[in-house]
Amino acid sequence: KPDTMTMPEMARLLGIKRSTVYYILNRDADAFEIVLIDGRRNIVKESFYSWYQSQDKYRIVKEMEQPVWIENEENSQIEVLRRITYDKDKSGKHIGNADHLTISEAALLAEVEKTTISKWIKEGYFQVVKSGNIVRIPRKSFENWLKNKKGESTWLPL
């Protein structure tokens, strides 16, 4: 069973009327995956966050039990990735925070595959913090490294 939300939950999350939710669902029907649970239509959260990322009119105003480091994220792509990841396991273990990125988040920022980030780590292009098998990338130093890297004429994202 996919992780879903009801139409009233979507309305509360966006701070809009339920009728506006139905309008959005009708207007952007192709963007949403709808499933029936106990005879009621539910929106698959991953499709909601994909739609959310693709538009700029609506903003999330009420969190659905999300950690503070998700709601305070300024980069909307990372915010969506963190929400999807958090919704899958209800744990902050697999998401970054204001100071550190996961490999997936760094790949999103660099517009490369996760394997490229892992390769760059092995080649020592930037520092990482390891705790057991968990790897985190200090955000400010990675963003600075990335900014310098993109300034080079040889920069070719995958």
Short mmCIF file of the C-alpha atoms (twelve columns), coordinates in Angstrom:
data_MODEL
# 
_entry.id   MODEL 
# 
loop_
_atom_site.group_PDB 
_atom_site.id 
_atom_site.type_symbol 
_atom_site.label_atom_id 
_atom_site.label_alt_id 
_atom_site.label_comp_id 
_atom_site.label_asym_id 
_atom_site.label_seq_id 
_atom_site.Cartn_x 
_atom_site.Cartn_y 
_atom_site.Cartn_z 
_atom_site.pdbx_PDB_model_num 
ATOM 1   C CA . LYS A 1   0.000   0.000  0.000   1 
ATOM 2   C CA . PRO A 2   1.597   3.317  -1.017  1 
ATOM 3   C CA . ASP A 3   1.922   6.183  1.456   1 
ATOM 4   C CA . THR A 4   -1.112  8.366  0.833   1 
ATOM 5   C CA . MET A 5   -3.042  11.389 2.029   1 
ATOM 6   C CA . THR A 6   -6.721  12.227 1.919   1 
ATOM 7   C CA . MET A 7   -8.162  15.270 0.180   1 
ATOM 8   C CA . PRO A 8   -8.855  16.994 3.541   1 
ATOM 9   C CA . GLU A 9   -5.216  16.337 4.542   1 
ATOM 10  C CA . MET A 10  -4.018  17.953 1.300   1 
ATOM 11  C CA . ALA A 11  -6.292  20.943 1.992   1 
ATOM 12  C CA . ARG A 12  -4.899  21.367 5.533   1 
ATOM 13  C CA . LEU A 13  -1.321  20.935 4.292   1 
ATOM 14  C CA . LEU A 14  -1.754  23.710 1.710   1 
ATOM 15  C CA . GLY A 15  -4.076  25.872 3.819   1 
ATOM 16  C CA . ILE A 16  -6.805  25.825 1.164   1 
ATOM 17  C CA . LYS A 17  -10.447 24.786 0.945   1 
ATOM 18  C CA . ARG A 18  -11.330 21.227 0.053   1 
ATOM 19  C CA . SER A 19  -13.148 22.524 -3.038  1 
ATOM 20  C CA . THR A 20  -9.834  24.005 -4.230  1 
ATOM 21  C CA . VAL A 21  -8.196  20.595 -3.780  1 
ATOM 22  C CA . TYR A 22  -10.852 19.031 -6.013  1 
ATOM 23  C CA . TYR A 23  -10.303 21.803 -8.565  1 
ATOM 24  C CA . ILE A 24  -6.524  21.109 -8.555  1 
ATOM 25  C CA . LEU A 25  -7.075  17.352 -8.828  1 
ATOM 26  C CA . ASN A 26  -9.389  17.826 -11.817 1 
ATOM 27  C CA . ARG A 27  -7.187  20.426 -13.515 1 
ATOM 28  C CA . ASP A 28  -3.927  18.506 -13.015 1 
ATOM 29  C CA . ALA A 29  -5.357  14.974 -13.086 1 
ATOM 30  C CA . ASP A 30  -2.323  13.527 -14.873 1 
ATOM 31  C CA . ALA A 31  0.005   14.749 -12.114 1 
ATOM 32  C CA . PHE A 32  -1.645  12.799 -9.312  1 
ATOM 33  C CA . GLU A 33  -1.790  9.095  -8.586  1 
ATOM 34  C CA . ILE A 34  -5.075  8.294  -6.868  1 
ATOM 35  C CA . VAL A 35  -5.757  5.009  -5.074  1 
ATOM 36  C CA . LEU A 36  -8.867  3.670  -3.366  1 
ATOM 37  C CA . ILE A 37  -8.486  2.799  0.305   1 
ATOM 38  C CA . ASP A 38  -11.583 1.599  2.134   1 
ATOM 39  C CA . GLY A 39  -13.691 2.937  -0.731  1 
ATOM 40  C CA . ARG A 40  -12.220 6.456  -0.491  1 
ATOM 41  C CA . ARG A 41  -9.915  8.197  -2.944  1 
ATOM 42  C CA . ASN A 42  -6.448  8.950  -1.586  1 
ATOM 43  C CA . ILE A 43  -3.538  10.782 -3.176  1 
ATOM 44  C CA . VAL A 44  -0.196  8.982  -3.300  1 
ATOM 45  C CA . LYS A 45  2.168   11.331 -1.430  1 
ATOM 46  C CA . GLU A 46  5.002   10.912 -3.910  1 
ATOM 47  C CA . SER A 47  2.741   12.170 -6.725  1 
ATOM 48  C CA . PHE A 48  1.605   15.072 -4.521  1 
ATOM 49  C CA . TYR A 49  5.212   16.138 -3.850  1 
ATOM 50  C CA . SER A 50  6.088   15.775 -7.524  1 
ATOM 51  C CA . TRP A 51  3.148   18.045 -8.417  1 
ATOM 52  C CA . TYR A 52  4.059   20.427 -5.586  1 
ATOM 53  C CA . GLN A 53  7.588   20.786 -6.912  1 
ATOM 54  C CA . SER A 54  6.325   21.499 -10.448 1 
ATOM 55  C CA . GLN A 55  4.103   24.455 -9.487  1 
ATOM 56  C CA . ASP A 56  4.677   27.772 -7.745  1 
ATOM 57  C CA . LYS A 57  1.209   28.938 -6.704  1 
ATOM 58  C CA . TYR A 58  0.619   26.886 -3.538  1 
ATOM 59  C CA . ARG A 59  2.855   26.580 -0.479  1 
ATOM 60  C CA . ILE A 60  2.780   24.112 2.365   1 
ATOM 61  C CA . VAL A 61  1.503   25.944 5.436   1 
ATOM 62  C CA . LYS A 62  0.881   23.090 7.862   1 
ATOM 63  C CA . GLU A 63  3.336   20.316 8.378   1 
ATOM 64  C CA . MET A 64  2.189   16.713 8.586   1 
ATOM 65  C CA . GLU A 65  4.469   15.541 11.370  1 
ATOM 66  C CA . GLN A 66  7.626   16.545 9.491   1 
ATOM 67  C CA . PRO A 67  10.915  17.276 11.257  1 
ATOM 68  C CA . VAL A 68  11.820  20.961 11.542  1 
ATOM 69  C CA . TRP A 69  14.818  20.570 9.190   1 
ATOM 70  C CA . ILE A 70  12.419  19.692 6.355   1 
ATOM 71  C CA . GLU A 71  10.093  22.660 6.815   1 
ATOM 72  C CA . ASN A 72  13.027  25.088 7.096   1 
ATOM 73  C CA . GLU A 73  14.773  23.857 3.929   1 
ATOM 74  C CA . GLU A 74  15.179  26.708 1.440   1 
ATOM 75  C CA . ASN A 75  15.888  24.565 -1.637  1 
ATOM 76  C CA . SER A 76  12.490  23.277 -2.799  1 
ATOM 77  C CA . GLN A 77  13.967  20.264 -4.602  1 
ATOM 78  C CA . ILE A 78  15.787  19.102 -1.472  1 
ATOM 79  C CA . GLU A 79  12.658  19.803 0.601   1 
ATOM 80  C CA . VAL A 80  10.606  17.526 -1.658  1 
ATOM 81  C CA . LEU A 81  13.288  14.797 -1.644  1 
ATOM 82  C CA . ARG A 82  13.429  14.953 2.166   1 
ATOM 83  C CA . ARG A 83  9.631   14.792 2.481   1 
ATOM 84  C CA . ILE A 84  9.431   11.747 0.202   1 
ATOM 85  C CA . THR A 85  12.310  10.034 2.007   1 
ATOM 86  C CA . TYR A 86  10.854  10.824 5.438   1 
ATOM 87  C CA . ASP A 87  7.385   9.635  4.395   1 
ATOM 88  C CA . LYS A 88  8.830   6.271  3.349   1 
ATOM 89  C CA . ASP A 89  10.382  5.355  6.703   1 
ATOM 90  C CA . LYS A 90  9.134   8.015  9.181   1 
ATOM 91  C CA . SER A 91  12.729  8.507  10.289  1 
ATOM 92  C CA . GLY A 92  15.207  11.336 9.953   1 
ATOM 93  C CA . LYS A 93  17.981  8.772  9.565   1 
ATOM 94  C CA . HIS A 94  18.027  8.973  5.766   1 
ATOM 95  C CA . ILE A 95  17.705  12.737 5.276   1 
ATOM 96  C CA . GLY A 96  20.119  15.605 5.723   1 
ATOM 97  C CA . ASN A 97  19.714  18.809 7.676   1 
ATOM 98  C CA . ALA A 98  20.735  22.482 7.511   1 
ATOM 99  C CA . ASP A 99  24.428  21.637 7.953   1 
ATOM 100 C CA . HIS A 100 24.829  18.265 6.208   1 
ATOM 101 C CA . LEU A 101 23.595  16.642 3.004   1 
ATOM 102 C CA . THR A 102 23.048  13.019 2.114   1 
ATOM 103 C CA . ILE A 103 24.625  11.643 -1.051  1 
ATOM 104 C CA . SER A 104 21.207  11.804 -2.760  1 
ATOM 105 C CA . GLU A 105 20.746  15.450 -1.789  1 
ATOM 106 C CA . ALA A 106 24.239  16.359 -2.988  1 
ATOM 107 C CA . ALA A 107 23.532  14.583 -6.294  1 
ATOM 108 C CA . LEU A 108 20.354  16.617 -6.672  1 
ATOM 109 C CA . LEU A 109 22.245  19.883 -6.077  1 
ATOM 110 C CA . ALA A 110 25.048  18.927 -8.475  1 
ATOM 111 C CA . GLU A 111 22.636  17.535 -11.076 1 
ATOM 112 C CA . VAL A 112 24.585  14.274 -11.256 1 
ATOM 113 C CA . GLU A 113 23.955  10.642 -10.325 1 
ATOM 114 C CA . LYS A 114 24.581  9.397  -6.775  1 
ATOM 115 C CA . THR A 115 27.393  7.206  -8.138  1 
ATOM 116 C CA . THR A 116 29.186  10.357 -9.316  1 
ATOM 117 C CA . ILE A 117 28.996  11.831 -5.805  1 
ATOM 118 C CA . SER A 118 30.376  8.560  -4.386  1 
ATOM 119 C CA . LYS A 119 33.199  8.667  -6.947  1 
ATOM 120 C CA . TRP A 120 34.012  12.272 -6.022  1 
ATOM 121 C CA . ILE A 121 34.084  11.286 -2.341  1 
ATOM 122 C CA . LYS A 122 36.506  8.414  -3.057  1 
ATOM 123 C CA . GLU A 123 38.693  10.781 -5.075  1 
ATOM 124 C CA . GLY A 124 38.751  13.220 -2.124  1 
ATOM 125 C CA . TYR A 125 37.238  16.240 -3.872  1 
ATOM 126 C CA . PHE A 126 35.468  17.296 -0.689  1 
ATOM 127 C CA . GLN A 127 35.284  16.195 2.924   1 
ATOM 128 C CA . VAL A 128 32.611  13.957 4.379   1 
ATOM 129 C CA . VAL A 129 31.558  12.955 7.855   1 
ATOM 130 C CA . LYS A 130 31.128  9.227  8.470   1 
ATOM 131 C CA . SER A 131 29.423  7.463  11.330  1 
ATOM 132 C CA . GLY A 132 29.391  3.735  10.721  1 
ATOM 133 C CA . ASN A 133 27.930  3.311  7.247   1 
ATOM 134 C CA . ILE A 134 26.201  6.710  7.284   1 
ATOM 135 C CA . VAL A 135 27.882  9.379  5.142   1 
ATOM 136 C CA . ARG A 136 27.048  13.072 5.383   1 
ATOM 137 C CA . ILE A 137 28.533  15.901 3.361   1 
ATOM 138 C CA . PRO A 138 29.104  19.286 5.056   1 
ATOM 139 C CA . ARG A 139 26.724  21.471 3.078   1 
ATOM 140 C CA . LYS A 140 28.526  24.828 2.994   1 
ATOM 141 C CA . SER A 141 31.850  23.337 1.918   1 
ATOM 142 C CA . PHE A 142 30.135  21.151 -0.722  1 
ATOM 143 C CA . GLU A 143 28.174  24.123 -2.106  1 
ATOM 144 C CA . ASN A 144 31.394  26.181 -2.276  1 
ATOM 145 C CA . TRP A 145 33.245  23.312 -3.965  1 
ATOM 146 C CA . LEU A 146 30.365  22.861 -6.411  1 
ATOM 147 C CA . LYS A 147 30.248  26.585 -7.193  1 
ATOM 148 C CA . ASN A 148 33.980  26.547 -7.997  1 
ATOM 149 C CA . LYS A 149 33.624  23.324 -9.978  1 
ATOM 150 C CA . LYS A 150 30.772  24.716 -12.101 1 
ATOM 151 C CA . GLY A 151 32.923  27.762 -12.831 1 
ATOM 152 C CA . GLU A 152 35.516  25.537 -14.494 1 
ATOM 153 C CA . SER A 153 35.267  25.124 -18.254 1 
ATOM 154 C CA . THR A 154 35.450  21.321 -17.911 1 
ATOM 155 C CA . TRP A 155 32.233  21.024 -15.868 1 
ATOM 156 C CA . LEU A 156 29.928  18.480 -17.483 1 
ATOM 157 C CA . PRO A 157 27.041  17.279 -15.308 1 
ATOM 158 C CA . LEU A 158 25.748  13.803 -16.105 1 
# 
